[in-house]
PDB file of C-alpha atoms in Angstrom:
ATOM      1  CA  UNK L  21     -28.108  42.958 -26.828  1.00  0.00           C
ATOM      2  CA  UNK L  22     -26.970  42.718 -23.435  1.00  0.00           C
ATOM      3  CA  UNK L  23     -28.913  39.625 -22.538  1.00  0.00           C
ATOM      4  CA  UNK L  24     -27.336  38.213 -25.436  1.00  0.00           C
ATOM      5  CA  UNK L  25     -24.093  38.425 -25.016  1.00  0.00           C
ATOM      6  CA  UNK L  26     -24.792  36.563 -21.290  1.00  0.00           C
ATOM      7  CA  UNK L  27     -26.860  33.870 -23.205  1.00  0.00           C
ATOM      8  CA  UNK L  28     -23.849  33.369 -25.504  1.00  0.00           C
ATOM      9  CA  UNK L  29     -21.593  33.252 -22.359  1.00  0.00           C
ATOM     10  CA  UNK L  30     -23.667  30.677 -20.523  1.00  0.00           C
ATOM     11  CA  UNK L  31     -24.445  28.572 -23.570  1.00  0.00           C
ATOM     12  CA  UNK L  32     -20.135  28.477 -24.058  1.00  0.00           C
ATOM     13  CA  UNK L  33     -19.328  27.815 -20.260  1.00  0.00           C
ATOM     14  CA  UNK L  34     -22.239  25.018 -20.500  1.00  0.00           C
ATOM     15  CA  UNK L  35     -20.371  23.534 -23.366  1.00  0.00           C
ATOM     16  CA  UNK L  36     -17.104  23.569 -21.960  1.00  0.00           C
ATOM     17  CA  UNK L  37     -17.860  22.162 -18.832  1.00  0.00           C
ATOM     18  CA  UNK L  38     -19.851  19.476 -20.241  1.00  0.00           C
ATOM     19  CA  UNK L  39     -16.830  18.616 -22.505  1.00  0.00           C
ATOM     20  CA  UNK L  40     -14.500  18.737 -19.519  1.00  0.00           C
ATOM     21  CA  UNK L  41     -16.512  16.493 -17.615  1.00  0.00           C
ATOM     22  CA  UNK L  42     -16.738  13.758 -20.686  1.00  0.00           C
ATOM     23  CA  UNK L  43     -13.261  14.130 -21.326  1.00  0.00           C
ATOM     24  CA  UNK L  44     -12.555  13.408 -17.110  1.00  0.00           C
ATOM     25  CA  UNK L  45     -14.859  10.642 -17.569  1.00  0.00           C
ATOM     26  CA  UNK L  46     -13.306   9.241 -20.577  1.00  0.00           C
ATOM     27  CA  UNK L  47      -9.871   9.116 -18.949  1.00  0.00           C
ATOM     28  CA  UNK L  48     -10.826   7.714 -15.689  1.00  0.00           C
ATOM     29  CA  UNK L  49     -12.406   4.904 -17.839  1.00  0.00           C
ATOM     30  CA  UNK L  50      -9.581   4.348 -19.651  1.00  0.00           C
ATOM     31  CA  UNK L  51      -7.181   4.113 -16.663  1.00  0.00           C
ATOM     32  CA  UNK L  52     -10.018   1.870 -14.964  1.00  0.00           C
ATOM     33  CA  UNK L  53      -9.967  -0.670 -17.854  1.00  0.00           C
ATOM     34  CA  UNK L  54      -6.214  -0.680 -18.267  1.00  0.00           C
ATOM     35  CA  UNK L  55      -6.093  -1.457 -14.431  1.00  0.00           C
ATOM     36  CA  UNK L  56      -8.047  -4.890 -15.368  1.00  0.00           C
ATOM     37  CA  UNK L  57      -5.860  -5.726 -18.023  1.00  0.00           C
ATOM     38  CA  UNK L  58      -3.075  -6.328 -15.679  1.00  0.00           C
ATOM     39  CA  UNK L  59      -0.153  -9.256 -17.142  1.00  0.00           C
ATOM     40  CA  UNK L  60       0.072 -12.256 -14.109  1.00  0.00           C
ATOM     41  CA  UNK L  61       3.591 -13.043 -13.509  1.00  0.00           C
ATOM     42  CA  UNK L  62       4.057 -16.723 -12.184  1.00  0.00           C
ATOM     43  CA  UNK L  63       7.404 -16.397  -9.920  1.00  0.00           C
ATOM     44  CA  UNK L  64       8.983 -19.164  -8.832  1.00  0.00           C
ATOM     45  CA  UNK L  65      12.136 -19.938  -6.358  1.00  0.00           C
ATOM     46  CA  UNK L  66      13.759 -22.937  -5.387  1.00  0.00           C
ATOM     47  CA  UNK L  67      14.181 -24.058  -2.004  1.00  0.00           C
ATOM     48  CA  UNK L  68      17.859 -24.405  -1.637  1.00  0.00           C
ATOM     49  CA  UNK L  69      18.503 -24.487   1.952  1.00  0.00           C
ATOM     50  CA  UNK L  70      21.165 -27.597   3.375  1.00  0.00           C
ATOM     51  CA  UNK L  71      19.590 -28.717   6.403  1.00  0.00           C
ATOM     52  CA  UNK L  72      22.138 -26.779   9.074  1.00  0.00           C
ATOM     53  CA  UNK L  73      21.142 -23.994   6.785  1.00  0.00           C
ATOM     54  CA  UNK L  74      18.150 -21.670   7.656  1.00  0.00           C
ATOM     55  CA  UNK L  75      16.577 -19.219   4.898  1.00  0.00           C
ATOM     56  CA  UNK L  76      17.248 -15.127   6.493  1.00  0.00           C
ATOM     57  CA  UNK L  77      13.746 -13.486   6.360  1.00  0.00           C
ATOM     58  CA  UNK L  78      15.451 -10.078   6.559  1.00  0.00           C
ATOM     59  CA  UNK L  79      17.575 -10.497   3.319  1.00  0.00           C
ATOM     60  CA  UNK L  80      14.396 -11.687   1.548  1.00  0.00           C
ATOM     61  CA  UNK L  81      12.975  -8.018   2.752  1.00  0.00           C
ATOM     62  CA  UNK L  82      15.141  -6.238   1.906  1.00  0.00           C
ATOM     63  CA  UNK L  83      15.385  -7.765  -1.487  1.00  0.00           C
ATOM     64  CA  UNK L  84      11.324  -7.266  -1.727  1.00  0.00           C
ATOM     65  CA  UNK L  85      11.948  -3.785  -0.837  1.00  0.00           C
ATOM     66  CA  UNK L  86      14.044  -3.107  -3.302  1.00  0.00           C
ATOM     67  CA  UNK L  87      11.265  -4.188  -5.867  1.00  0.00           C
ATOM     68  CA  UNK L  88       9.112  -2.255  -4.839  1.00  0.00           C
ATOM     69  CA  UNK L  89      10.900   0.487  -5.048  1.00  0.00           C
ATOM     70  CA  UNK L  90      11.499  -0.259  -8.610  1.00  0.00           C
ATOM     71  CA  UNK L  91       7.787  -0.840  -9.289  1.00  0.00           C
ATOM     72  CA  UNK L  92       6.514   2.310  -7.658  1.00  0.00           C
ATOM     73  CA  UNK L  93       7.859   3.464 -11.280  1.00  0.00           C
ATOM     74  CA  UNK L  94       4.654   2.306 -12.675  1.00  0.00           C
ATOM     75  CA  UNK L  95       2.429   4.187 -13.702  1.00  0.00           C
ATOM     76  CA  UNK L  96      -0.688   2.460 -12.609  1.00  0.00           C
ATOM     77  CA  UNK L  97      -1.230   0.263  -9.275  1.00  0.00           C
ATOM     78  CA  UNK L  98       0.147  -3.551  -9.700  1.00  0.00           C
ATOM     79  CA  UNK L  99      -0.140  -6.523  -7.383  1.00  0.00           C
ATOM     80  CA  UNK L 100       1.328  -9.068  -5.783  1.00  0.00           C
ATOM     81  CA  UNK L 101      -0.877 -12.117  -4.832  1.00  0.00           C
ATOM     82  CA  UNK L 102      -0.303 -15.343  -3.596  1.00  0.00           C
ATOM     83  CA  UNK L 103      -3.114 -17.851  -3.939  1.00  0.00           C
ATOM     84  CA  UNK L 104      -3.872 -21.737  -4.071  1.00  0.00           C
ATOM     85  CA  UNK L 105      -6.094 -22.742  -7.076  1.00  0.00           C
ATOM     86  CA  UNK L 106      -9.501 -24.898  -7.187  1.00  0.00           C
ATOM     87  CA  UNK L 107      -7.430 -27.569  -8.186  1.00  0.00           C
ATOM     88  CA  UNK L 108      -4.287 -28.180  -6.507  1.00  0.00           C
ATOM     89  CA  UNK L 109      -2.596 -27.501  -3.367  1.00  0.00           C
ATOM     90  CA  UNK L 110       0.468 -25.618  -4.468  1.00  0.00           C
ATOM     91  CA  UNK L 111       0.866 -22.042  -2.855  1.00  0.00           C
ATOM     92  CA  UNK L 112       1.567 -19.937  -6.224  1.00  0.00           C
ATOM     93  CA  UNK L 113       3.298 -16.164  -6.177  1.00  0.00           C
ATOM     94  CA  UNK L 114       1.888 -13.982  -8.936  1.00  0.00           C
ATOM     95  CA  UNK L 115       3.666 -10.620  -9.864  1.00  0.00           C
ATOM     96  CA  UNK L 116       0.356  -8.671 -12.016  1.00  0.00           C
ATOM     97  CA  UNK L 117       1.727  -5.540 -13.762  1.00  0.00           C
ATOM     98  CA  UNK L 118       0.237  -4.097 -16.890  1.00  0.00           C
ATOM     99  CA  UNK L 119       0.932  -5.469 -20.272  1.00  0.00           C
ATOM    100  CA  UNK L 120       3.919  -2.614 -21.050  1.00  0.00           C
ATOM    101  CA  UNK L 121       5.779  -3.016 -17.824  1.00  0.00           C
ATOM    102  CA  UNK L 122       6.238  -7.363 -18.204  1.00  0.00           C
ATOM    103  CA  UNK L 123       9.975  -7.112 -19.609  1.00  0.00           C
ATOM    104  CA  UNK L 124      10.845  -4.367 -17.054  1.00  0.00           C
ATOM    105  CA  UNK L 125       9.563  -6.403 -14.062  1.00  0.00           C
ATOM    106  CA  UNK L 126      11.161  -9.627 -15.021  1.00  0.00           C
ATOM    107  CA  UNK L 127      14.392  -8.156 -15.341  1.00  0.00           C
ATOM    108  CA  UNK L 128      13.742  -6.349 -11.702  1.00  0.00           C
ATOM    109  CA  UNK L 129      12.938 -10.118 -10.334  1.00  0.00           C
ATOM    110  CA  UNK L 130      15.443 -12.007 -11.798  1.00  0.00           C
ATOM    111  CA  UNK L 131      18.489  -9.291 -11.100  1.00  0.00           C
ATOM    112  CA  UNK L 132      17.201  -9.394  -7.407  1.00  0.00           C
ATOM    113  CA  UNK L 133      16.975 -13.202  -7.278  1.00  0.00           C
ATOM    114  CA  UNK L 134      19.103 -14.763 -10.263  1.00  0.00           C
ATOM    115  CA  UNK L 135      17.787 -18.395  -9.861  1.00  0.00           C
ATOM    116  CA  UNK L 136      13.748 -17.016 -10.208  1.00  0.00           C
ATOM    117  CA  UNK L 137      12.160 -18.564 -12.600  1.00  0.00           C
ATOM    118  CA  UNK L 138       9.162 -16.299 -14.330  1.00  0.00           C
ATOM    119  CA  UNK L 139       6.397 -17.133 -16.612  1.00  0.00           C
ATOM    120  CA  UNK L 140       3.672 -15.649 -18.066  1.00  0.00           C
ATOM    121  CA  UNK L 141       0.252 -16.828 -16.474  1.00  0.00           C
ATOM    122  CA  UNK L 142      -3.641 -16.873 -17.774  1.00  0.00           C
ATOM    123  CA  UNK L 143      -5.911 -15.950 -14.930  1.00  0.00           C
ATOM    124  CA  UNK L 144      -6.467 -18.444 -12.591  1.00  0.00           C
ATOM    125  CA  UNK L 145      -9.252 -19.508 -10.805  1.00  0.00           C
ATOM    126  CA  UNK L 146      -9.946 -20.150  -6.959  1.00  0.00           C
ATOM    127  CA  UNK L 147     -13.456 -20.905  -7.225  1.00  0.00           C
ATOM    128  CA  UNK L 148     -15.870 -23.344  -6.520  1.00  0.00           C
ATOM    129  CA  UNK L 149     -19.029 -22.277  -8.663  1.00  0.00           C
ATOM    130  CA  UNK L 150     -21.013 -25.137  -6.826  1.00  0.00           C
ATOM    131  CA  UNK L 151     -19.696 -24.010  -3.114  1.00  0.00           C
ATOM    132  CA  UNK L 152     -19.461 -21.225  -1.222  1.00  0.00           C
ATOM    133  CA  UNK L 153     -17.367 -17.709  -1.672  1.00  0.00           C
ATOM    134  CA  UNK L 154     -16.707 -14.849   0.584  1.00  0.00           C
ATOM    135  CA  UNK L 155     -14.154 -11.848   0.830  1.00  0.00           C
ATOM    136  CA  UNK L 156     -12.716  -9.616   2.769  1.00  0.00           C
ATOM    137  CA  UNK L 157     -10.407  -6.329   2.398  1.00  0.00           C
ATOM    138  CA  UNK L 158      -8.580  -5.127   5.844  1.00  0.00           C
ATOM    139  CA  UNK L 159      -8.433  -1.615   7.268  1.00  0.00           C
ATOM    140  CA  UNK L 160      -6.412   0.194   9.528  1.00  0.00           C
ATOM    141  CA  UNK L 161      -8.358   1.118  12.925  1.00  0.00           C
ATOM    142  CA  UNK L 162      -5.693   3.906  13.058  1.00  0.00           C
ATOM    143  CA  UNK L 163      -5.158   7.220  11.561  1.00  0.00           C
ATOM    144  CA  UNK L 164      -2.339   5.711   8.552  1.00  0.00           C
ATOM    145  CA  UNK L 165       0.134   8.314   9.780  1.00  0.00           C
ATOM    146  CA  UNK L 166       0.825   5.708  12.518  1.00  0.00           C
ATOM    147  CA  UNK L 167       3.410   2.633  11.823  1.00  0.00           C
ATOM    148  CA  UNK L 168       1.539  -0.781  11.392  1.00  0.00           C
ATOM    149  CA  UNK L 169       3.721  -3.426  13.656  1.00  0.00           C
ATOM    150  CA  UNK L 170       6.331  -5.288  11.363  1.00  0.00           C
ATOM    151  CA  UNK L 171       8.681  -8.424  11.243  1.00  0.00           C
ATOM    152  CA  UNK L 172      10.857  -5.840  13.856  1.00  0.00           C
ATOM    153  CA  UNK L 173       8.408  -5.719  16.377  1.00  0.00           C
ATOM    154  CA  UNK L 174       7.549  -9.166  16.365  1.00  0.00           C
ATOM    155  CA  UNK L 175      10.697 -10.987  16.178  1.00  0.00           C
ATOM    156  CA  UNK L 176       9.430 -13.206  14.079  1.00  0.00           C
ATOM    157  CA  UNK L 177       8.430 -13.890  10.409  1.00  0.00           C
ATOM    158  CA  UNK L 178       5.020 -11.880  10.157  1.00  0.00           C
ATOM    159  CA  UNK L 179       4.463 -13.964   6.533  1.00  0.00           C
ATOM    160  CA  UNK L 180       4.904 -17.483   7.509  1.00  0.00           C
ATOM    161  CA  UNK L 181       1.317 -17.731   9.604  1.00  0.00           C
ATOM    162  CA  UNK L 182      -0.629 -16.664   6.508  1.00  0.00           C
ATOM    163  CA  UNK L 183       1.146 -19.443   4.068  1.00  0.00           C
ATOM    164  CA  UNK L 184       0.255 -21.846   6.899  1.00  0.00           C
ATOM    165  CA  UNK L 185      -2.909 -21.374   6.385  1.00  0.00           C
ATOM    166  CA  UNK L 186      -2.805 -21.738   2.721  1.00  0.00           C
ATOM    167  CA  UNK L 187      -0.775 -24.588   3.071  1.00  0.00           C
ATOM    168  CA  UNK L 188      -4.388 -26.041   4.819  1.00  0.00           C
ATOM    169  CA  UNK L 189      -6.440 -25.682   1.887  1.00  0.00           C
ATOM    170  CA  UNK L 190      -7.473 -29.026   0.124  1.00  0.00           C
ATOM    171  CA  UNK L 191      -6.616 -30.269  -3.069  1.00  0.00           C
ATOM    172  CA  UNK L 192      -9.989 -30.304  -5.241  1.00  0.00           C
ATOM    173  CA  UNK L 193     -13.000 -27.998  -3.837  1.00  0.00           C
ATOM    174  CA  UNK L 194     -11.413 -25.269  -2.494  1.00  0.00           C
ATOM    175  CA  UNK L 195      -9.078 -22.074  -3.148  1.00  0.00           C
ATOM    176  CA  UNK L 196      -8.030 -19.041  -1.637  1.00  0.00           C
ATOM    177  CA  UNK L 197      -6.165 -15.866  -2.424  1.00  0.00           C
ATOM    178  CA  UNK L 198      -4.168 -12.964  -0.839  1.00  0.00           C
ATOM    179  CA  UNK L 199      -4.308  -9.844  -2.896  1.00  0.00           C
ATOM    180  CA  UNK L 200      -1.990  -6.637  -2.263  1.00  0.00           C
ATOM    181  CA  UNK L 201      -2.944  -4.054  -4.674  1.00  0.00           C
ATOM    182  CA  UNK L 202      -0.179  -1.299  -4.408  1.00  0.00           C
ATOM    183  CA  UNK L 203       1.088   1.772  -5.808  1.00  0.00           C
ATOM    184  CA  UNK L 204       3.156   5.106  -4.294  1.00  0.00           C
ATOM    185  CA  UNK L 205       1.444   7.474  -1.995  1.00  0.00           C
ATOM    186  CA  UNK L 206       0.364  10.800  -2.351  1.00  0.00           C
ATOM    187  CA  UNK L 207       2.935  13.771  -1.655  1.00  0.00           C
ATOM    188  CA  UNK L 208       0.495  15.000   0.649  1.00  0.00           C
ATOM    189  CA  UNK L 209       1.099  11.721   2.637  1.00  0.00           C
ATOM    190  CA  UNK L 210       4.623  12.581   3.724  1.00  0.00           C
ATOM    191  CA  UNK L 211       4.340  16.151   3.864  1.00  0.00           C
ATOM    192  CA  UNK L 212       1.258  15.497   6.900  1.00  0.00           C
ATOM    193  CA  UNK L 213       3.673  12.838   8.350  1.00  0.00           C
ATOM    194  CA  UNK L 214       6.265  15.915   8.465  1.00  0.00           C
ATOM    195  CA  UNK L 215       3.840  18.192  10.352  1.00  0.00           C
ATOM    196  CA  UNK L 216       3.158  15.432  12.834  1.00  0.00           C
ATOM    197  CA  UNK L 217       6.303  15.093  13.926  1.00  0.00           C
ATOM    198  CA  UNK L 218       6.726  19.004  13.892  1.00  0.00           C
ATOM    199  CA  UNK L 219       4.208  18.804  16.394  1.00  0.00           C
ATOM    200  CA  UNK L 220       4.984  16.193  18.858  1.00  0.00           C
ATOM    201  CA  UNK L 221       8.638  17.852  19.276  1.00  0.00           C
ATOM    202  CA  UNK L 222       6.704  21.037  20.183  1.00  0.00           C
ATOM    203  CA  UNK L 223       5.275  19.138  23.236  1.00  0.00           C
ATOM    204  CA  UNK L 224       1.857  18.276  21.673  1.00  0.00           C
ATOM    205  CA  UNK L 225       0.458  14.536  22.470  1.00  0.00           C
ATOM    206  CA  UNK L 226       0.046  12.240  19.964  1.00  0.00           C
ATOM    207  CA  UNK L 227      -3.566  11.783  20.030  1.00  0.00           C
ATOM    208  CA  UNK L 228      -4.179  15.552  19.920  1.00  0.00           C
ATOM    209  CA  UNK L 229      -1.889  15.843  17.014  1.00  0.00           C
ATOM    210  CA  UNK L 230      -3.477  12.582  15.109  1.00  0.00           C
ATOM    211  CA  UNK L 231      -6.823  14.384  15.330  1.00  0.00           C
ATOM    212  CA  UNK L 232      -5.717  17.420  13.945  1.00  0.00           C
ATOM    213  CA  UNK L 233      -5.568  18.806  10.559  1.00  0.00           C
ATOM    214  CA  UNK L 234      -3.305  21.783  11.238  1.00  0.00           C
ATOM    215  CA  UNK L 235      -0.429  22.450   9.132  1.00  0.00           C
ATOM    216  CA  UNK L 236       2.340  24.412  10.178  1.00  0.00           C
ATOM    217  CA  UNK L 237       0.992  28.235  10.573  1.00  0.00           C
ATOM    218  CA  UNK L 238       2.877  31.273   9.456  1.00  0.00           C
ATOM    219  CA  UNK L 239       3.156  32.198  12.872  1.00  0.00           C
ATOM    220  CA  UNK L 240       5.124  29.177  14.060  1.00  0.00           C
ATOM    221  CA  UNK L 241       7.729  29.873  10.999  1.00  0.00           C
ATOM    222  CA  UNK L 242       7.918  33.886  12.124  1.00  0.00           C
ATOM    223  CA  UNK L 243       8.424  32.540  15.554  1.00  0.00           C
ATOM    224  CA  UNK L 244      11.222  30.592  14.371  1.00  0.00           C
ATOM    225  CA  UNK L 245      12.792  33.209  12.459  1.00  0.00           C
ATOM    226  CA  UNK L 246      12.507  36.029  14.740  1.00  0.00           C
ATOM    227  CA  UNK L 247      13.768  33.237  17.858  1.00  0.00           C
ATOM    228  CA  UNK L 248      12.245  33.027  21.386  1.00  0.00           C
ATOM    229  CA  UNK L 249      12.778  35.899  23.741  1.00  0.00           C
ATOM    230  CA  UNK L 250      14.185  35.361  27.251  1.00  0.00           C
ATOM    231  CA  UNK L 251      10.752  35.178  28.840  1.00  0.00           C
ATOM    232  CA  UNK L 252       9.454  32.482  26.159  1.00  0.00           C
ATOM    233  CA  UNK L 253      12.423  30.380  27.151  1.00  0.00           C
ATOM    234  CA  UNK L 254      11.690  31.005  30.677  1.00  0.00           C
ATOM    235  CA  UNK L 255       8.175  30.164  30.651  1.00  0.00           C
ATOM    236  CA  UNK L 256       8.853  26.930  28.072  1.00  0.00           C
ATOM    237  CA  UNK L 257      11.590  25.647  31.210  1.00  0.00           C
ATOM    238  CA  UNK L 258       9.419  26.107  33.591  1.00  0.00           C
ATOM    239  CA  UNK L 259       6.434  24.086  31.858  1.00  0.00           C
ATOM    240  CA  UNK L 260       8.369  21.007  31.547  1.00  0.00           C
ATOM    241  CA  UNK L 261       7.534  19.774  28.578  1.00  0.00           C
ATOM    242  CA  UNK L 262       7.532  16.461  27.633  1.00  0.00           C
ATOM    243  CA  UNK L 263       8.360  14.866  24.394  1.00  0.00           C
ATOM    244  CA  UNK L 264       6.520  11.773  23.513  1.00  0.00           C
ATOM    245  CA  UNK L 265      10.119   9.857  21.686  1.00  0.00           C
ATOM    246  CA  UNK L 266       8.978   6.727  21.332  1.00  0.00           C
ATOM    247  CA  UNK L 267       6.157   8.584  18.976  1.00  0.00           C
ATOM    248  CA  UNK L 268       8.420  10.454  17.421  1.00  0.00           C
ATOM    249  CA  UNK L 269      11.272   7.872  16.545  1.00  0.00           C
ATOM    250  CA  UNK L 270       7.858   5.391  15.189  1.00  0.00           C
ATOM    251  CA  UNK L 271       7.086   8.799  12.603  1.00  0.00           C
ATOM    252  CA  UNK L 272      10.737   9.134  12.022  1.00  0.00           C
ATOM    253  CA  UNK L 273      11.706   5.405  11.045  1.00  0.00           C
ATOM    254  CA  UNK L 274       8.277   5.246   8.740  1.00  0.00           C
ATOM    255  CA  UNK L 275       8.957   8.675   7.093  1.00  0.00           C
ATOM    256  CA  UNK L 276      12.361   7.262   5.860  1.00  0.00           C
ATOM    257  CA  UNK L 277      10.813   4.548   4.108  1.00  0.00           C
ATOM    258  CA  UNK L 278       8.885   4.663   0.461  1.00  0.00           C
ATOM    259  CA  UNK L 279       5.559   5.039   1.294  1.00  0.00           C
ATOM    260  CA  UNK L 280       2.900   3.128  -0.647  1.00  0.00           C
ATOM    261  CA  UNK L 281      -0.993   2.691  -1.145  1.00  0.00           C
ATOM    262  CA  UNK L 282      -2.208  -0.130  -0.071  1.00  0.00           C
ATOM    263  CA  UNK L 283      -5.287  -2.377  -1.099  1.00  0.00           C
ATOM    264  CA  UNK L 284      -4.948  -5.954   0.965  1.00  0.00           C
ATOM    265  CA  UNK L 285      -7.997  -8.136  -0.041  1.00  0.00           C
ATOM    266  CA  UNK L 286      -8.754 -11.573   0.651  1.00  0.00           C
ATOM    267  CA  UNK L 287     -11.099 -14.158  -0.820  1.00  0.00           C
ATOM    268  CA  UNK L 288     -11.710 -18.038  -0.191  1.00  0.00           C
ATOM    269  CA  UNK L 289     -14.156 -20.724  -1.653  1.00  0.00           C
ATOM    270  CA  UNK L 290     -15.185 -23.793  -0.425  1.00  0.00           C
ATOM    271  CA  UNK L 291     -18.099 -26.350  -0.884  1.00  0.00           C
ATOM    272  CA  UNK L 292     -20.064 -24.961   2.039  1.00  0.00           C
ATOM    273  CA  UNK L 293     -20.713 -22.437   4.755  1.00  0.00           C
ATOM    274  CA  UNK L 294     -18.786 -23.218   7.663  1.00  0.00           C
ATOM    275  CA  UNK L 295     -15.210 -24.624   5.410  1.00  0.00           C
ATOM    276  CA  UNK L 296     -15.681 -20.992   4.081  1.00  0.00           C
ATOM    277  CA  UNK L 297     -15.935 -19.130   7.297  1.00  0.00           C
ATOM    278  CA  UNK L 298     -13.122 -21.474   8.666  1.00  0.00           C
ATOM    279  CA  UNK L 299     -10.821 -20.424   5.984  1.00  0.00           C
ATOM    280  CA  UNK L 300     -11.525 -16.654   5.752  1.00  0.00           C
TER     281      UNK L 300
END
């Protein structure tokens, strides 16, 4: 009887794990396919600048950051891409968000930037079928808690090298596209940033606390509760520690920002080898 009863239980957990794992797999492949059925926005902005008149790359920033923070609403990633076609030599800015979300974007474009004029766009096509096509996606060589160097740091408009180099693409024969796949970050994200910078005002280095895991123990909070005795305060003075601020102004400014995933992907075509190498 006994054996059973544990045949019966086996034989139900079997079952229900099976249909829990066709009912994960299900979803995943739903939210897979509804990632490639992404809507392509065609935006497009005059270029209104007089001549004693320059454009301020910082307002247009700010302005993008604010749309981003509108899309991280989404529930699924969306893109923005900016890519010359086979034919043509036009740099075009695509918005792709999924089919329900098209109205909603618009109206987050066009109340950021009321002259932007948006379209609906069919897929379009950077390839040479006859040439040659190769792709790329970048990676960060550090840990992601660290700050990637910005428009701030360089003085300059970080975006304007990569459209000259689109603007270098021919007219028939070749394409190329820029790809930025994006959508919010994991809590756990900013909650590891926070422990980081816990860290670094306790004294620790930066590359000691970028190769570390640790989370803030519960004998660093009793510690704080209870408060340092005289001879803790004594023997911290007399060790000298020093804080690492530059480090921990860096974790600071990028912990006050929205903080995204990001895909970056690149991919050019061209009628042979070495134009394709040249481009990429």
């Amino acid at each position: 009887m006994d054996i059973l009863i544990i045949s019966y239980v086996l034989l139900s957990v079997f079952i229900a794990g099976t249909a829990i794992f066709l009912i994960t797999k299900r979803i995943y492949r739903k939210y897979f396919l509804e990632t490639l059925k992404l809507r392509a926005l065609l935006v497009k902005l005059p270029q209104k600048f007089e001549k004693n008149e320059e454009a301020d790359p910082l307002k247009e920033i700010n302005l993008t950051g604010q749309l981003l923070s509108g899309l991280s609403n989404l529930k699924i990633p969306f893109s923005l891409e900016a890519a010359v076609h086979y034919i043509g030599e036009e740099i075009n800015f695509y918005v792709c968000v999924p089919k329900d979300s098209v109205q909603f974007t618009m109206r987050q474009i066009q109340g950021l930037w009321n002259d932007a004029h948006i379209e609906e766009a069919d897929d379009y096509n950077i390839f040479n079928h006859q040439g040659i096509s190769e792709g790329v996606y970048l990676k960060q060589k550090e840990v992601y808690a660290l700050p990637i160097h910005t428009y701030e740091e360089a003085s300059f408009d970080t975006f304007l090298p990569i459209l000259s180099s689109l603007s270098k693409i021919q007219e028939v024969g070749e394409g190329a596209a820029i790809q930025i796949l994006v959508k919010p970050a994991p809590t756990s994200f900013k909650k590891t940033l926070v422990n980081f910078i816990y860290q670094l005002k306790k004294g620790a280095k930066l590359e000691d606390v970028l190769q570390s895991s640790n989370m803030i123990s519960l004998k660093d909070i009793q510690r704080a509760l209870k408060g340092k005795d005289l001879k803790e305060e004594k023997e911290e003075r007399e060790s000298k520690i020093v804080l690492d601020e530059e480090a921990i102004k860096s974790l600071e400014k990028k912990i006050a920002k929205p903080m995204f995933s990001v895909v970056v992907r690149l991919i050019v075509s061209a009628p042979n080898q070495p134009r394709a190498d040249e481009l990429l």
